[in-house]
Coordinates of C-alpha atoms in Angstrom, one line a residue:
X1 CA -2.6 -6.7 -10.3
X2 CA -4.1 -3.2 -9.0
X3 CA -7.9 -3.6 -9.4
X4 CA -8.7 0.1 -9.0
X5 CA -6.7 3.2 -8.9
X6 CA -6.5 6.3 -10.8
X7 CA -4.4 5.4 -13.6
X8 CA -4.5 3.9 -16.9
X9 CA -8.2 4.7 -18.5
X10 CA -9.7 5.6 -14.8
X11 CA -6.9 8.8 -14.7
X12 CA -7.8 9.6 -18.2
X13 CA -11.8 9.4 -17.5
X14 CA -11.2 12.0 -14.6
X15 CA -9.1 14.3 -16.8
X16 CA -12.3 14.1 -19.1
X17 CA -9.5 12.7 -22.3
X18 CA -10.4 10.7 -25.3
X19 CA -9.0 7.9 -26.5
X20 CA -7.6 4.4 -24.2
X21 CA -4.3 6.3 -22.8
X22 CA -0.9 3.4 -23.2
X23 CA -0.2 2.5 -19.8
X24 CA 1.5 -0.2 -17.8
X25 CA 1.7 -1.7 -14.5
X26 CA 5.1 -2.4 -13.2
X27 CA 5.9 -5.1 -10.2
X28 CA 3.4 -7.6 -9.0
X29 CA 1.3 -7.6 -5.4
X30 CA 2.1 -5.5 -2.8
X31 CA 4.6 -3.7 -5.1
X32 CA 2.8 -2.7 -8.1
X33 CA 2.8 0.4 -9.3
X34 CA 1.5 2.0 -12.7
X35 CA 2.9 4.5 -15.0
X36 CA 0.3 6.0 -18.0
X37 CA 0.8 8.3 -20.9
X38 CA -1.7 11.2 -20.3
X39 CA -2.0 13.1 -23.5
X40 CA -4.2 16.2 -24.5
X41 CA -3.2 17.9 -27.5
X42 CA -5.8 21.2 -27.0
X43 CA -5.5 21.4 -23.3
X44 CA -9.0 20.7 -20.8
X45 CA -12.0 22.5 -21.7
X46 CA -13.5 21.7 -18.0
X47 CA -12.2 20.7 -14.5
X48 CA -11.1 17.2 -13.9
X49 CA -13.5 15.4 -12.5
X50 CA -12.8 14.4 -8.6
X51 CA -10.8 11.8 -8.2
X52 CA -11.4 9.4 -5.4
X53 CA -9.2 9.4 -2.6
X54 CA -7.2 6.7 -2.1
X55 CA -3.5 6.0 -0.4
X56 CA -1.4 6.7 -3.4
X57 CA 0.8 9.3 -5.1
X58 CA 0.3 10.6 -8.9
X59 CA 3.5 12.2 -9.9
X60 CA 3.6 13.9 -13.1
X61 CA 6.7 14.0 -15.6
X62 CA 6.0 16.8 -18.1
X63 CA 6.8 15.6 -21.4
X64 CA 6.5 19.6 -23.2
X65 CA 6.3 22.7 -21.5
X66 CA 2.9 24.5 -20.8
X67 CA 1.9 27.4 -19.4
X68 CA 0.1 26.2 -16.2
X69 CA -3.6 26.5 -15.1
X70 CA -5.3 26.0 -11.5
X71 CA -4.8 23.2 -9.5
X72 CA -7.4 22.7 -6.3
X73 CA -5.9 20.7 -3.3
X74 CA -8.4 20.0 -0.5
X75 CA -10.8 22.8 -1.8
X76 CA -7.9 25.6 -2.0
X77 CA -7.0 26.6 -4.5
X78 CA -2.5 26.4 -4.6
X79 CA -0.2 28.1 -7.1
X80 CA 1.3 26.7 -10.0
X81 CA 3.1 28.5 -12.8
X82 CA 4.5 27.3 -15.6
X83 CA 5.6 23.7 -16.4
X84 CA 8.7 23.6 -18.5
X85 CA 9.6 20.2 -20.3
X86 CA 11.0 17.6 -17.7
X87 CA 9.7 18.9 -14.8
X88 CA 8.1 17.0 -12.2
X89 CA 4.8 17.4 -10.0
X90 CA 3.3 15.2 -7.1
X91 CA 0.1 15.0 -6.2
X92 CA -0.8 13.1 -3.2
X93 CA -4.6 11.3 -3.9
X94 CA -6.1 12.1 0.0
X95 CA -5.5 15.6 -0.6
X96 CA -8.6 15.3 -3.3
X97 CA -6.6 17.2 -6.4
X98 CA -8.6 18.9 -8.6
X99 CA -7.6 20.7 -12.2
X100 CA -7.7 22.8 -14.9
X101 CA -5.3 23.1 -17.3
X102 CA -6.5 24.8 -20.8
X103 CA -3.6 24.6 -22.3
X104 CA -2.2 21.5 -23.9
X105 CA -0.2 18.8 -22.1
X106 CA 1.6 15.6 -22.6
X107 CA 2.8 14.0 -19.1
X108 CA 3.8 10.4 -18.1
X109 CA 2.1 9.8 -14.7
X110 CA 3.8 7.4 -12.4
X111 CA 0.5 6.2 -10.1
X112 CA 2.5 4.6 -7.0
X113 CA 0.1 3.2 -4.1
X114 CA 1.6 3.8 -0.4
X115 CA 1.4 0.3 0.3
X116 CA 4.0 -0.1 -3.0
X117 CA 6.3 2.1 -0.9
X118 CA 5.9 0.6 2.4
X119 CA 6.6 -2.9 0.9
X120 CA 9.6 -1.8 -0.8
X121 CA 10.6 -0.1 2.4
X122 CA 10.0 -3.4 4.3
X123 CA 12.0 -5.9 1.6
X124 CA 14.8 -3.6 1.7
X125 CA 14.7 -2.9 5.7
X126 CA 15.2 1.1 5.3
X127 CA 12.9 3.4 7.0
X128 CA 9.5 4.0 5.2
X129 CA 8.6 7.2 3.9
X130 CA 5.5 9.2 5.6
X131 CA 5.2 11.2 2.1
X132 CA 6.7 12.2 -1.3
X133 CA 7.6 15.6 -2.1
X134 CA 9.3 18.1 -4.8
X135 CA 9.5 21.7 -5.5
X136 CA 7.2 23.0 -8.3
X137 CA 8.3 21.5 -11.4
X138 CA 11.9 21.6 -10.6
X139 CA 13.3 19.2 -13.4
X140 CA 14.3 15.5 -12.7
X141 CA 16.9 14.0 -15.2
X142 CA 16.7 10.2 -13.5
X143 CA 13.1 10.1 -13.6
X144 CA 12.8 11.6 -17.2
X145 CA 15.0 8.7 -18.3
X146 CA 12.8 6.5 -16.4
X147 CA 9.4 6.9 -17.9
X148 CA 11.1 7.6 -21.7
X149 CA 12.6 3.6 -20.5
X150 CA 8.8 2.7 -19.9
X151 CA 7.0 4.3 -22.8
X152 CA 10.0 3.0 -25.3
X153 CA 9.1 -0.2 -23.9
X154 CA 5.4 0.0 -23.8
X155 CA 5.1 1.1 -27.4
X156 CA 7.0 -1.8 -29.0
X157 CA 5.1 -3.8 -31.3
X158 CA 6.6 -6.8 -29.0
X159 CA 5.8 -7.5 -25.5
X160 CA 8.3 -6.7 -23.2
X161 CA 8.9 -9.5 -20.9
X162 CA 7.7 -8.6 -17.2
X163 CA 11.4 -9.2 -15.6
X164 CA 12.3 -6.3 -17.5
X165 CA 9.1 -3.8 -16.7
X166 CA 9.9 -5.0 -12.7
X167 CA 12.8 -4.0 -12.1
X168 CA 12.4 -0.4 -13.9
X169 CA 9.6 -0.7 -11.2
X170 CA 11.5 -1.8 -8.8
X171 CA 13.9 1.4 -9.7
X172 CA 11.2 4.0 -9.9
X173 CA 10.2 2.8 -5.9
X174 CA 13.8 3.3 -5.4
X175 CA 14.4 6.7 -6.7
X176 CA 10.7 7.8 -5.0
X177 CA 12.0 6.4 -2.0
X178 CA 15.5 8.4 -1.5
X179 CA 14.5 11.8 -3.6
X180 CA 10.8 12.4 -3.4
X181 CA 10.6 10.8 0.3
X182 CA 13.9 12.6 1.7
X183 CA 12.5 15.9 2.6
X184 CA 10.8 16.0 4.6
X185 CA 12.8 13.1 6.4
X186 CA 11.0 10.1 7.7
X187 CA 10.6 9.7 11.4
X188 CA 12.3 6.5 13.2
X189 CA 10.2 4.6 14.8
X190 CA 9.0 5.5 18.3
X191 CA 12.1 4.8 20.9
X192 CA 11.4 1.3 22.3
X193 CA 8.5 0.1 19.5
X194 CA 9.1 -2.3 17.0
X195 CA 10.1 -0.8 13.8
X196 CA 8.4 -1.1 10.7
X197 CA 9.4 -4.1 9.0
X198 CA 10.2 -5.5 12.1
X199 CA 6.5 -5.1 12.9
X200 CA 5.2 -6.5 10.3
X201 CA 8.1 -9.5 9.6
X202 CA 6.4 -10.6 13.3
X203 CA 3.0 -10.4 12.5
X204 CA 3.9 -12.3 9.0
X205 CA 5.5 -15.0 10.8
X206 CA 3.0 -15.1 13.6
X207 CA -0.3 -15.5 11.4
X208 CA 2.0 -18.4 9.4
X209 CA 2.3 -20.2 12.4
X210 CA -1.6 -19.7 13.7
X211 CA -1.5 -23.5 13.8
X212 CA 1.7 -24.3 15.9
X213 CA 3.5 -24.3 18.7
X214 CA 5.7 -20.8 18.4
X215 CA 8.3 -19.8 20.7
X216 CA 9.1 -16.0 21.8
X217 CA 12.7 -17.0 20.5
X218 CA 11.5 -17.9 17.4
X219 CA 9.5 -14.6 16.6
X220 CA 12.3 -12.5 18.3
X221 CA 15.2 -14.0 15.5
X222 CA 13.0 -13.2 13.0
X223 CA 13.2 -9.9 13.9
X224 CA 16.8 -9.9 14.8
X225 CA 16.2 -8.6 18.6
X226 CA 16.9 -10.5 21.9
X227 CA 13.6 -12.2 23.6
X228 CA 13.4 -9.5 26.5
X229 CA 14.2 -6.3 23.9
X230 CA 10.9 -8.1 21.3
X231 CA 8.7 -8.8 24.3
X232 CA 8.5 -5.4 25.6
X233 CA 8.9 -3.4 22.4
X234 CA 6.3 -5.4 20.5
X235 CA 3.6 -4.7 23.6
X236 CA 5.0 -1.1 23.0
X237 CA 3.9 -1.3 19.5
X238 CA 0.5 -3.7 19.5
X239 CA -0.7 -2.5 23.2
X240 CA -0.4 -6.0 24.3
X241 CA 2.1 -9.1 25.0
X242 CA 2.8 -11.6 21.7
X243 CA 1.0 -14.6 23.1
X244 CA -2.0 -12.5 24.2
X245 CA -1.9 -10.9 20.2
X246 CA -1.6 -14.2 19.0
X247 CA -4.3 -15.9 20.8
X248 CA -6.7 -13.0 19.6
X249 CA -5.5 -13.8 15.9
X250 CA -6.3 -17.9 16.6
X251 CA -9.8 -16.8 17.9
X252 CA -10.1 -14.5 14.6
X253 CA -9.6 -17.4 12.7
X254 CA -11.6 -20.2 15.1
X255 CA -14.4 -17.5 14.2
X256 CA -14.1 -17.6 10.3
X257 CA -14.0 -21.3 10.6
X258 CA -16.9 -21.9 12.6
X259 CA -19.1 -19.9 10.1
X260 CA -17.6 -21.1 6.9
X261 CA -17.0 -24.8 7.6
X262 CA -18.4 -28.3 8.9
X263 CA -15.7 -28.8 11.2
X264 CA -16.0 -30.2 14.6
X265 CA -14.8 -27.8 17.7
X266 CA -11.9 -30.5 18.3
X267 CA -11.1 -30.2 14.9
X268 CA -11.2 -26.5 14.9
X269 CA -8.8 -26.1 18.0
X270 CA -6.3 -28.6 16.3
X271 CA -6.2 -26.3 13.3
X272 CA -5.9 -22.8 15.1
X273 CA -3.0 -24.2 17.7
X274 CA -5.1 -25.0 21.0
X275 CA -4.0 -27.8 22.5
X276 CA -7.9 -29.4 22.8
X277 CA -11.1 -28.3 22.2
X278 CA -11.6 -27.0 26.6
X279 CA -8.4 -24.7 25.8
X280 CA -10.2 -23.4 22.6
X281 CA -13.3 -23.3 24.9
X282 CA -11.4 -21.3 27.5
X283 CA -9.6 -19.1 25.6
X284 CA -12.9 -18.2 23.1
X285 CA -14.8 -17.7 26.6
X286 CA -12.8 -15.1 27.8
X287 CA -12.2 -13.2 24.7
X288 CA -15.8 -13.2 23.9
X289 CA -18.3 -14.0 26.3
X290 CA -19.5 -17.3 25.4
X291 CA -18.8 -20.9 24.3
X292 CA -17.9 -21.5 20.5
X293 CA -21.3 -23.4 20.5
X294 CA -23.1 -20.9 20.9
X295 CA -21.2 -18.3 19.2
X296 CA -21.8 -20.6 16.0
X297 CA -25.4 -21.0 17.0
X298 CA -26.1 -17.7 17.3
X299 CA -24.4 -16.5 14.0
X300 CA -25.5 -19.3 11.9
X301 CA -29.1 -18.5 13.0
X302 CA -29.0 -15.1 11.2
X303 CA -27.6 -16.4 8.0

């Protein structure tokens, strides 16, 4: 569930609206996204309020024309003209948009969080998408039929069961993905790093496997590269070799042990993957300086 995020009653407290706006969130975890019915039949008498800025895109499907107002992106102020019926505006939420519409408007706003793209562009192994774009209001028939799918379903007197909401989720992501995020194109990853979802598929598996004995080959299949092509390109991409990354990660989580827990220090080194408690002692000692004795000693001291 997205905790925070300007959609939903947050969006509609920034554009200064009355009423609880209907609104939805589509997907679960990573891939969650919201869409929201933002509706003001006499238009803003002030400037929305700024919105905090945040990793996410707020893309606007006009439900009725309007004649425009001002719209401030990073302090300047950018043109906008008129909005006919089914056209389509994105706003990206670091750019700190600010607004001023006074004449009436009815838009569905489809609040989608970067991370929603990147994990869609990681389950489906295409390239992710460094932003999403449009010309002005330029009208979008597929996305139109999407969020008149969302607010039909919405505004049932029945719930609509959540496999259904998903995978109009799941097809929104989609149709951001290949229209919104084709121009400008995406870059590849750099030549000889690790790309994207192979990336992060290694740092998944790794972290699963914190406790184990894991083999280069291992990591490399899940990534479907050959040992020698993973080794080097995942140093490429992490600025250092897997064992050395995953040896940092064990101490990370020796660390959060020795603070949170009762454990002994043999116990401890059988849990993060050390062979005994002098390897952990080693391999803490030359990450960090000292002993995890008196790491623990010294932290627990402050507490």
């Amino acid at each position: 569930m997205i905790e925070s995020g300007a959609y939903g009653e947050r969006m509609a407290g920034y554009l200064h609206l009355t009423g609880i706006p209907i609104h939805a969130t589509l997907g679960s975890g990573r891939s969650e996204l919201a869409v929201t019915r933002l509706h003001a039949p006499m238009g803003f008498t002030d400037p929305t309020s700024p919105i905090p800025l945040e990793r996410a895109f707020s893309i606007h499907l006009h439900l009725r024309a309007n004649q425009g107002g001002r719209l401030w992106l990073s302090g300047k102020l950018v043109l906008t003209g008129k909005r006919p019926s089914g056209g389509v505006t994105i706003l990206d939420l670091e750019e700190d948009p600010i607004a001023f519409f006074p004449n009436p408007i009815d838009v569905v706003q489809f609040y989608i969080p970067r991370i929603a793209l990147e994990e869609f562009a990681y389950e489906n192994r295409i390239a992710m998408v460094n932003t999403l774009s449009w010309p002005h209001c330029e009208m979008d028939a597929t996305l139109k039929h999407l969020g008149m799918a969302v607010l039909s379903a919405i505004q049932r007197n029945e719930p609509t069961p959540n496999i259904s909401l998903d995978y109009i989720g799941q097809t929104i992501l989609a149709h951001a993905t290949s229209i919104y995020g084709a121009t400008p194109a995406s870059p590849g990853p750099i030549r000889g790093q690790l790309a994207p979802w192979q990336a992060r598929r290694a740092r998944e598996f790794l972290d699963a496997n914190l406790d184990g004995d894991v083999s280069l080959a291992s990591v490399a299949a899940e990534c479907n590269l050959s040992v020698s092509h993973f080794a080097h390109a995942f140093r490429r991409t992490f600025g250092r070799p897997p064992h050395r990354w995953l040896m940092e990660r064990r101490i990370d989580e020796v660390k959060k042990l020795l603070l949170t827990s009762r454990l002994t220090l043999a116990e401890v080194a059988s849990k993060c993957g050390f062979a005994d408690q002098s390897a952990l002692n080693r391999s803490f000692k030359r990450v960090l300086g000292e002993s995890p004795g008196e790491w623990r000693r010294s932290r627990k001291g402050h507490l």
